[in-house]
């Protein structure tokens, strides 16, 4: 099957230009100058033509941090891989990187050989996912040898638990205390500690879901010194805050319990994160998609915030929410593509198969309509959640058409994919390391 995507504006990490994109089977065969002889002959020979007039043609989104079906706090994240990846497709994301292994140190080498090239460690959640400094340091030493990327959840979980116990003992059990007890300095401290450990081990380190100015400062400082230190942030830390969301009346704040927590609007975390995205101290936007329903799940913590399952679902909305950053003047169109697709591909060993519109790449393509609008709501989303953390947010753009490996998944407001369309991706090593 050959498909020609005509009359669109192709946007890549490095620029935008009018171009026709020829897809042959599962890959991109050519990017052609509109009106050229080559474009005309491609149009004559194509079995299918998709008109992209007025639309941006961008590489499919890559969400490098999701948790489908994650066991947490006596329940499971509410999206299965099937439901979650379908919701992702609705939102223009065609690739996810999930965390499925409980790897022992000795397994890291064989996993790297099987195409699992990044490993997430937790400085938070003592007694659950927590690794102590010795375990972290040893894993970093292994990563320094085999080229894997260590992804770090940097919060001082030991200190957080002290404040959590003290708050609960005082009867401060509402969701907002989840945020108040997870002090931003605890994220800054853990970030710095992980950087120092990584430098001694000689390993790169990638900070997941960075939320606080204190942590961003440590990352920026290390990067200024030339170290292989990278970080991502997530839409919830750009759009949502401690007071209005985690502190929502009644138990509604439970829907915003995630870790690190949403930060106060009275400091400058949100503005700093947007700036970090511009300066590349934050290289990537992922979602840390980890959905739970209010009913039967978030409700587990009605009497104690510490029992609320941690996580927010957002895999469906990342491309829209960060595109809105373009509309708001926070990012360029090219930087949107870079932070949401191209850099995730390069960081996690999927480039140039993914993350770019170029001959030979997988035909994962999104047509994005800047003249249409999207209203985010529980009534219209496709995730398995009974609320939306982004309820009522209006986006000045819309995912129009989504193609994955040459197959049209979303078109004319309908889903055309099928169970089993997805495939496991063997990943190589990060291309950012020298
Ligand atoms: Zn996570």
Short mmCIF file of C-alpha atoms and ligand atoms in Angstrom, two decimals:
data_model
loop_
_atom_site.label_atom_id
_atom_site.label_comp_id
_atom_site.label_asym_id
_atom_site.label_seq_id
_atom_site.Cartn_x
_atom_site.Cartn_y
_atom_site.Cartn_z
CA UNK A 1 0.00 0.00 0.00
CA UNK A 2 1.39 3.39 -0.96
CA UNK A 3 0.02 6.58 0.54
CA UNK A 4 0.85 10.16 -0.38
CA UNK A 5 0.25 12.84 2.25
CA UNK A 6 -0.15 15.99 0.21
CA UNK A 7 -0.12 19.75 0.78
CA UNK A 8 0.85 19.70 4.45
CA UNK A 9 3.58 21.50 6.38
CA UNK A 10 6.14 18.99 7.59
CA UNK A 11 7.51 20.00 10.98
CA UNK A 12 10.67 18.45 12.36
CA UNK A 13 12.92 19.29 15.27
CA UNK A 14 14.96 21.52 12.99
CA UNK A 15 12.42 23.34 10.86
CA UNK A 16 9.21 23.38 8.87
CA UNK A 17 8.58 23.24 5.16
CA UNK A 18 5.86 22.45 2.65
CA UNK A 19 6.34 18.84 1.57
CA UNK A 20 4.51 15.75 0.37
CA UNK A 21 5.28 12.55 2.26
CA UNK A 22 5.22 9.25 0.42
CA UNK A 23 4.59 6.16 2.54
CA UNK A 24 5.31 2.72 1.14
CA UNK A 25 4.12 -0.11 3.35
CA UNK A 26 5.21 0.55 6.91
CA UNK A 27 7.91 3.13 6.21
CA UNK A 28 8.40 6.59 4.77
CA UNK A 29 9.72 6.27 1.21
CA UNK A 30 10.29 9.92 0.33
CA UNK A 31 9.76 13.52 1.39
CA UNK A 32 9.02 15.41 -1.81
CA UNK A 33 8.92 19.02 -2.90
CA UNK A 34 5.29 19.88 -3.72
CA UNK A 35 4.77 20.47 -7.41
CA UNK A 36 7.99 18.71 -8.37
CA UNK A 37 8.03 15.99 -11.01
CA UNK A 38 8.73 13.44 -8.29
CA UNK A 39 5.71 14.60 -6.29
CA UNK A 40 3.51 14.47 -9.38
CA UNK A 41 4.59 10.94 -10.25
CA UNK A 42 4.13 9.86 -6.61
CA UNK A 43 0.60 11.27 -6.73
CA UNK A 44 -0.13 9.43 -9.97
CA UNK A 45 1.10 6.14 -8.56
CA UNK A 46 -0.18 6.33 -4.97
CA UNK A 47 -2.97 3.97 -3.99
CA UNK A 48 -4.24 6.45 -1.42
CA UNK A 49 -3.96 10.22 -1.12
CA UNK A 50 -4.42 12.03 2.19
CA UNK A 51 -4.97 15.77 1.92
CA UNK A 52 -3.08 17.63 4.63
CA UNK A 53 -3.89 21.16 3.49
CA UNK A 54 -3.58 23.55 6.42
CA UNK A 55 -2.20 20.88 8.73
CA UNK A 56 1.10 20.17 10.36
CA UNK A 57 2.62 16.82 9.46
CA UNK A 58 4.71 15.65 12.42
CA UNK A 59 6.34 12.43 13.57
CA UNK A 60 4.13 10.34 15.86
CA UNK A 61 4.46 11.22 19.51
CA UNK A 62 6.69 9.11 21.74
CA UNK A 63 5.79 8.95 25.41
CA UNK A 64 8.85 7.50 27.10
CA UNK A 65 7.34 7.15 30.56
CA UNK A 66 4.05 5.30 31.04
CA UNK A 67 2.71 2.75 33.51
CA UNK A 68 0.00 0.54 32.09
CA UNK A 69 -1.44 -2.01 34.52
CA UNK A 70 1.12 -1.02 37.19
CA UNK A 71 0.50 -2.69 40.56
CA UNK A 72 0.46 0.07 43.19
CA UNK A 73 -0.97 0.37 46.68
CA UNK A 74 -3.11 -2.75 46.50
CA UNK A 75 -4.59 -1.97 43.08
CA UNK A 76 -3.52 -1.68 39.44
CA UNK A 77 -3.23 1.29 37.10
CA UNK A 78 -6.56 1.26 35.30
CA UNK A 79 -5.37 1.27 31.68
CA UNK A 80 -4.41 -2.03 30.11
CA UNK A 81 -1.79 -1.89 27.38
CA UNK A 82 -4.60 -2.21 24.84
CA UNK A 83 -6.76 0.60 26.24
CA UNK A 84 -3.82 2.82 27.07
CA UNK A 85 -2.13 2.59 23.69
CA UNK A 86 -5.44 3.16 21.92
CA UNK A 87 -6.01 6.30 24.01
CA UNK A 88 -2.44 7.33 23.19
CA UNK A 89 -3.19 6.98 19.48
CA UNK A 90 -6.25 9.21 19.82
CA UNK A 91 -3.89 11.84 21.16
CA UNK A 92 -1.22 11.48 18.48
CA UNK A 93 1.17 9.27 20.43
CA UNK A 94 2.19 6.16 18.50
CA UNK A 95 4.97 4.80 20.72
CA UNK A 96 5.18 4.33 24.46
CA UNK A 97 8.01 3.16 26.68
CA UNK A 98 6.61 1.42 29.73
CA UNK A 99 8.34 -0.02 32.78
CA UNK A 100 7.70 -3.73 33.05
CA UNK A 101 10.81 -5.25 34.56
CA UNK A 102 11.86 -5.86 38.10
CA UNK A 103 15.43 -6.32 37.06
CA UNK A 104 18.17 -7.68 39.24
CA UNK A 105 21.62 -6.28 38.68
CA UNK A 106 22.87 -9.46 37.04
CA UNK A 107 20.04 -9.32 34.49
CA UNK A 108 20.89 -5.84 33.24
CA UNK A 109 23.38 -6.99 30.62
CA UNK A 110 21.07 -9.59 29.10
CA UNK A 111 18.14 -7.14 29.09
CA UNK A 112 20.26 -4.58 27.22
CA UNK A 113 20.96 -7.27 24.63
CA UNK A 114 17.23 -7.90 24.30
CA UNK A 115 16.58 -4.24 23.56
CA UNK A 116 15.62 -3.07 27.04
CA UNK A 117 18.18 -0.34 27.45
CA UNK A 118 16.89 1.82 30.26
CA UNK A 119 16.17 1.06 33.90
CA UNK A 120 14.12 3.04 36.36
CA UNK A 121 15.22 3.33 39.97
CA UNK A 122 13.39 4.95 42.85
CA UNK A 123 14.84 7.06 45.63
CA UNK A 124 11.22 7.36 46.83
CA UNK A 125 8.70 4.83 48.20
CA UNK A 126 10.67 3.08 51.00
CA UNK A 127 9.53 -0.51 51.40
CA UNK A 128 7.97 -0.59 47.92
CA UNK A 129 10.12 0.43 44.96
CA UNK A 130 12.92 2.13 46.94
CA UNK A 131 16.59 1.54 46.23
CA UNK A 132 19.20 2.71 48.71
CA UNK A 133 22.31 4.59 47.64
CA UNK A 134 24.41 1.42 47.48
CA UNK A 135 21.94 -0.30 45.16
CA UNK A 136 21.68 2.81 43.01
CA UNK A 137 25.44 3.20 42.83
CA UNK A 138 25.97 -0.44 41.84
CA UNK A 139 23.33 -0.18 39.11
CA UNK A 140 25.03 2.95 37.83
CA UNK A 141 28.34 1.11 37.72
CA UNK A 142 26.74 -1.61 35.59
CA UNK A 143 25.15 1.02 33.34
CA UNK A 144 28.51 2.71 32.93
CA UNK A 145 29.77 -0.61 31.53
CA UNK A 146 26.91 -1.65 29.27
CA UNK A 147 25.70 1.75 28.04
CA UNK A 148 22.23 1.57 29.58
CA UNK A 149 20.41 4.64 30.81
CA UNK A 150 19.47 4.92 34.47
CA UNK A 151 16.14 6.69 34.87
CA UNK A 152 15.75 8.13 38.32
CA UNK A 153 12.73 9.01 40.42
CA UNK A 154 14.51 11.56 42.61
CA UNK A 155 12.77 12.31 45.86
CA UNK A 156 14.12 11.64 49.34
CA UNK A 157 11.58 8.99 50.30
CA UNK A 158 12.98 8.46 53.80
CA UNK A 159 12.55 12.11 54.80
CA UNK A 160 9.17 12.32 53.05
CA UNK A 161 7.90 9.41 55.15
CA UNK A 162 8.87 11.24 58.36
CA UNK A 163 6.80 14.29 57.39
CA UNK A 164 3.99 12.02 56.20
CA UNK A 165 3.79 10.19 59.53
CA UNK A 166 3.88 13.46 61.46
CA UNK A 167 1.11 14.97 59.33
CA UNK A 168 -1.10 11.89 59.71
CA UNK A 169 -0.52 11.91 63.49
CA UNK A 170 -1.80 15.49 63.57
CA UNK A 171 -4.92 14.42 61.70
CA UNK A 172 -3.80 16.11 58.48
CA UNK A 173 -5.06 13.39 56.16
CA UNK A 174 -6.49 15.32 53.19
CA UNK A 175 -4.93 14.89 49.74
CA UNK A 176 -3.17 18.27 49.88
CA UNK A 177 -0.85 16.92 52.61
CA UNK A 178 0.52 14.51 50.05
CA UNK A 179 2.00 17.60 48.38
CA UNK A 180 2.94 19.48 51.52
CA UNK A 181 4.93 16.55 52.94
CA UNK A 182 6.83 15.95 49.69
CA UNK A 183 8.88 19.14 49.95
CA UNK A 184 10.51 20.41 46.75
CA UNK A 185 13.86 20.48 48.55
CA UNK A 186 13.55 16.72 48.98
CA UNK A 187 13.48 16.47 45.19
CA UNK A 188 16.39 18.89 44.87
CA UNK A 189 18.45 16.93 47.41
CA UNK A 190 17.79 13.57 45.77
CA UNK A 191 18.53 14.98 42.32
CA UNK A 192 21.87 16.29 43.50
CA UNK A 193 22.70 13.02 45.27
CA UNK A 194 21.91 10.98 42.14
CA UNK A 195 24.03 13.29 40.00
CA UNK A 196 27.02 12.92 42.32
CA UNK A 197 26.63 9.13 42.41
CA UNK A 198 26.37 9.02 38.61
CA UNK A 199 29.46 11.16 38.15
CA UNK A 200 31.53 8.89 40.38
CA UNK A 201 30.16 5.78 38.65
CA UNK A 202 30.79 7.33 35.25
CA UNK A 203 27.21 6.70 34.16
CA UNK A 204 24.64 8.93 32.49
CA UNK A 205 21.52 9.71 34.48
CA UNK A 206 18.05 10.70 33.30
CA UNK A 207 15.62 12.27 35.75
CA UNK A 208 12.02 11.30 35.20
CA UNK A 209 9.09 13.64 35.92
CA UNK A 210 11.13 16.58 37.22
CA UNK A 211 8.74 18.93 39.01
CA UNK A 212 10.61 21.44 41.15
CA UNK A 213 12.85 24.45 40.56
CA UNK A 214 15.27 23.07 43.16
CA UNK A 215 15.80 19.92 41.06
CA UNK A 216 16.00 21.78 37.77
CA UNK A 217 18.77 23.98 39.15
CA UNK A 218 20.87 20.91 39.99
CA UNK A 219 20.31 19.43 36.52
CA UNK A 220 21.17 22.72 34.80
CA UNK A 221 24.32 23.08 36.86
CA UNK A 222 25.51 19.56 35.96
CA UNK A 223 24.70 20.10 32.29
CA UNK A 224 26.60 23.39 32.30
CA UNK A 225 29.59 21.41 33.51
CA UNK A 226 29.21 19.12 30.50
CA UNK A 227 27.93 16.01 32.23
CA UNK A 228 25.59 13.39 30.76
CA UNK A 229 22.66 14.49 32.91
CA UNK A 230 19.21 14.69 31.34
CA UNK A 231 15.67 15.30 32.53
CA UNK A 232 12.05 15.22 31.50
CA UNK A 233 8.99 16.92 32.88
CA UNK A 234 5.29 16.10 32.46
CA UNK A 235 2.20 18.13 31.54
CA UNK A 236 0.81 17.93 35.08
CA UNK A 237 3.77 19.89 36.43
CA UNK A 238 3.31 22.55 33.74
CA UNK A 239 -0.47 22.95 34.02
CA UNK A 240 -1.64 21.87 37.48
CA UNK A 241 -0.75 23.09 40.96
CA UNK A 242 -0.86 22.28 44.65
CA UNK A 243 -3.54 24.74 45.71
CA UNK A 244 -6.13 24.56 42.94
CA UNK A 245 -5.88 20.87 42.10
CA UNK A 246 -4.33 18.79 44.89
CA UNK A 247 -6.07 21.16 47.30
CA UNK A 248 -9.46 20.94 45.56
CA UNK A 249 -12.44 20.82 47.96
CA UNK A 250 -13.50 17.56 49.54
CA UNK A 251 -11.73 14.50 48.27
CA UNK A 252 -11.38 15.76 44.67
CA UNK A 253 -7.70 16.46 45.27
CA UNK A 254 -7.08 12.70 45.31
CA UNK A 255 -7.37 12.76 41.53
CA UNK A 256 -4.22 14.87 41.49
CA UNK A 257 -2.10 12.74 43.80
CA UNK A 258 1.06 11.84 41.93
CA UNK A 259 4.72 11.80 42.87
CA UNK A 260 6.53 14.10 42.81
CA UNK A 261 3.49 16.15 43.75
CA UNK A 262 2.01 19.14 41.98
CA UNK A 263 3.94 22.21 43.10
CA UNK A 264 2.70 25.46 44.61
CA UNK A 265 1.63 28.25 42.31
CA UNK A 266 3.15 30.78 44.71
CA UNK A 267 6.72 29.90 43.77
CA UNK A 268 8.06 29.76 40.22
CA UNK A 269 8.19 26.04 39.46
CA UNK A 270 5.81 26.20 36.51
CA UNK A 271 7.55 29.08 34.76
CA UNK A 272 10.94 27.50 35.45
CA UNK A 273 9.85 24.24 33.85
CA UNK A 274 8.67 25.95 30.68
CA UNK A 275 11.98 27.79 30.58
CA UNK A 276 13.84 24.52 31.13
CA UNK A 277 12.06 23.08 28.11
CA UNK A 278 13.21 26.05 26.04
CA UNK A 279 16.82 25.82 27.18
CA UNK A 280 16.99 22.00 26.90
CA UNK A 281 17.78 21.50 30.58
CA UNK A 282 14.50 19.63 30.24
CA UNK A 283 14.88 17.57 27.08
CA UNK A 284 11.62 15.67 26.97
CA UNK A 285 7.96 15.81 27.93
CA UNK A 286 6.57 12.44 29.00
CA UNK A 287 3.39 11.82 30.97
CA UNK A 288 4.27 9.33 33.70
CA UNK A 289 0.82 8.08 32.70
CA UNK A 290 -0.45 6.08 35.68
CA UNK A 291 -4.24 6.28 35.75
CA UNK A 292 -6.48 5.34 38.64
CA UNK A 293 -10.22 5.81 38.96
CA UNK A 294 -11.64 7.80 41.84
CA UNK A 295 -14.11 5.02 42.57
CA UNK A 296 -12.58 2.03 44.36
CA UNK A 297 -9.02 3.20 43.67
CA UNK A 298 -8.24 6.78 44.74
CA UNK A 299 -10.94 6.19 47.39
CA UNK A 300 -8.62 3.77 49.15
CA UNK A 301 -7.04 6.86 50.69
CA UNK A 302 -10.17 8.68 51.78
CA UNK A 303 -9.05 8.61 55.41
CA UNK A 304 -5.31 8.94 54.81
CA UNK A 305 -3.58 10.59 51.85
CA UNK A 306 -0.76 8.06 52.16
CA UNK A 307 -3.09 5.31 50.94
CA UNK A 308 -4.16 7.13 47.77
CA UNK A 309 -2.67 5.37 44.72
CA UNK A 310 -0.11 7.71 43.16
CA UNK A 311 -0.67 8.65 39.56
CA UNK A 312 -2.40 10.75 36.93
CA UNK A 313 -3.49 9.53 33.50
CA UNK A 314 -2.52 11.73 30.60
CA UNK A 315 -1.09 9.65 27.77
CA UNK A 316 -3.91 10.87 25.53
CA UNK A 317 -3.33 14.57 26.10
CA UNK A 318 0.42 15.17 26.02
CA UNK A 319 0.69 16.22 22.37
CA UNK A 320 -2.27 18.59 22.74
CA UNK A 321 -1.13 20.10 26.04
CA UNK A 322 2.39 20.77 24.83
CA UNK A 323 1.08 22.09 21.52
CA UNK A 324 -0.89 24.55 23.64
CA UNK A 325 2.50 25.64 24.98
CA UNK A 326 3.30 26.64 21.40
CA UNK A 327 0.06 28.64 21.20
CA UNK A 328 0.89 30.32 24.53
CA UNK A 329 4.34 31.31 23.25
CA UNK A 330 6.27 29.07 25.62
CA UNK A 331 7.80 26.85 22.91
CA UNK A 332 8.35 26.86 19.17
CA UNK A 333 6.54 24.43 16.92
CA UNK A 334 9.85 22.70 16.26
CA UNK A 335 10.58 22.38 19.97
CA UNK A 336 7.16 20.74 20.43
CA UNK A 337 8.14 18.05 17.94
CA UNK A 338 11.59 17.75 19.47
CA UNK A 339 10.49 17.35 23.11
CA UNK A 340 7.54 15.08 22.33
CA UNK A 341 8.97 12.83 19.63
CA UNK A 342 12.49 13.33 18.30
CA UNK A 343 14.43 13.59 21.55
CA UNK A 344 12.58 10.67 23.21
CA UNK A 345 13.55 8.57 20.18
CA UNK A 346 17.18 9.60 20.41
CA UNK A 347 17.37 9.38 24.20
CA UNK A 348 15.99 5.86 24.33
CA UNK A 349 17.56 4.25 21.28
CA UNK A 350 14.69 4.40 18.78
CA UNK A 351 16.19 6.91 16.35
CA UNK A 352 16.03 7.14 13.31
CA UNK A 353 13.39 4.40 13.15
CA UNK A 354 11.14 6.71 15.18
CA UNK A 355 10.95 10.43 15.92
CA UNK A 356 11.53 11.84 12.46
CA UNK A 357 9.85 12.28 9.09
CA UNK A 358 12.56 11.09 6.74
CA UNK A 359 13.04 8.30 4.19
CA UNK A 360 13.52 4.96 5.90
CA UNK A 361 11.81 5.91 9.16
CA UNK A 362 8.69 4.10 10.31
CA UNK A 363 5.60 5.78 8.90
CA UNK A 364 4.35 7.02 12.28
CA UNK A 365 2.78 10.31 11.27
CA UNK A 366 0.35 12.72 12.85
CA UNK A 367 -1.61 15.36 10.95
CA UNK A 368 -2.28 18.14 13.42
CA UNK A 369 -4.89 20.78 12.68
CA UNK A 370 -4.06 24.22 14.14
CA UNK A 371 -7.45 25.57 13.04
CA UNK A 372 -9.56 23.09 15.01
CA UNK A 373 -9.97 22.89 18.77
CA UNK A 374 -10.06 20.21 21.44
CA UNK A 375 -11.77 20.33 24.82
CA UNK A 376 -10.34 17.80 27.26
CA UNK A 377 -13.00 16.01 29.28
CA UNK A 378 -13.84 12.74 30.96
CA UNK A 379 -16.84 12.66 28.62
CA UNK A 380 -14.69 12.36 25.51
CA UNK A 381 -11.37 10.81 26.56
CA UNK A 382 -10.49 7.19 25.80
CA UNK A 383 -8.56 6.29 28.93
CA UNK A 384 -10.02 3.99 31.54
CA UNK A 385 -10.58 6.75 34.09
CA UNK A 386 -13.74 8.13 35.70
CA UNK A 387 -12.39 11.68 35.80
CA UNK A 388 -9.95 13.85 33.86
CA UNK A 389 -7.14 15.72 35.57
CA UNK A 390 -7.34 18.24 32.72
CA UNK A 391 -11.13 18.60 32.69
CA UNK A 392 -12.30 21.58 30.68
CA UNK A 393 -8.92 22.66 29.33
CA UNK A 394 -9.29 23.98 25.78
CA UNK A 395 -6.60 23.30 23.20
CA UNK A 396 -6.26 25.53 20.14
CA UNK A 397 -5.49 22.60 17.87
CA UNK A 398 -6.56 19.04 17.22
CA UNK A 399 -5.12 15.68 16.34
CA UNK A 400 -6.65 15.09 12.91
CA UNK A 401 -5.14 11.91 11.49
CA UNK A 402 -2.80 9.37 13.07
CA UNK A 403 -0.80 6.83 11.11
CA UNK A 404 1.24 4.08 12.73
CA UNK A 405 3.63 2.07 10.58
CA UNK A 406 1.67 3.09 7.50
CA UNK A 407 -1.70 2.10 8.93
CA UNK A 408 -4.29 4.81 9.51
CA UNK A 409 -5.40 4.54 13.14
CA UNK A 410 -7.36 7.78 13.54
CA UNK A 411 -9.20 9.56 10.73
CA UNK A 412 -12.42 11.59 10.54
CA UNK A 413 -12.95 11.19 14.27
CA UNK A 414 -12.96 7.40 14.18
CA UNK A 415 -10.56 4.72 15.33
CA UNK A 416 -9.48 2.23 12.67
CA UNK A 417 -6.88 0.24 14.60
CA UNK A 418 -7.28 -3.27 15.90
CA UNK A 419 -6.11 -5.31 18.83
CA UNK A 420 -2.69 -6.70 18.04
CA UNK A 421 -1.57 -3.80 15.85
CA UNK A 422 1.09 -2.86 18.37
CA UNK A 423 4.53 -4.42 18.41
CA UNK A 424 7.40 -4.69 20.86
CA UNK A 425 10.30 -2.43 19.98
CA UNK A 426 13.86 -3.50 20.57
CA UNK A 427 15.75 -0.40 21.53
CA UNK A 428 19.37 0.50 21.01
CA UNK A 429 21.48 2.72 23.23
CA UNK A 430 20.95 6.44 23.69
CA UNK A 431 22.51 8.49 20.92
CA UNK A 432 23.29 11.40 23.23
CA UNK A 433 26.26 9.77 24.91
CA UNK A 434 29.78 10.33 23.70
ZN1 LIG B 1 6.84 6.60 36.59
#
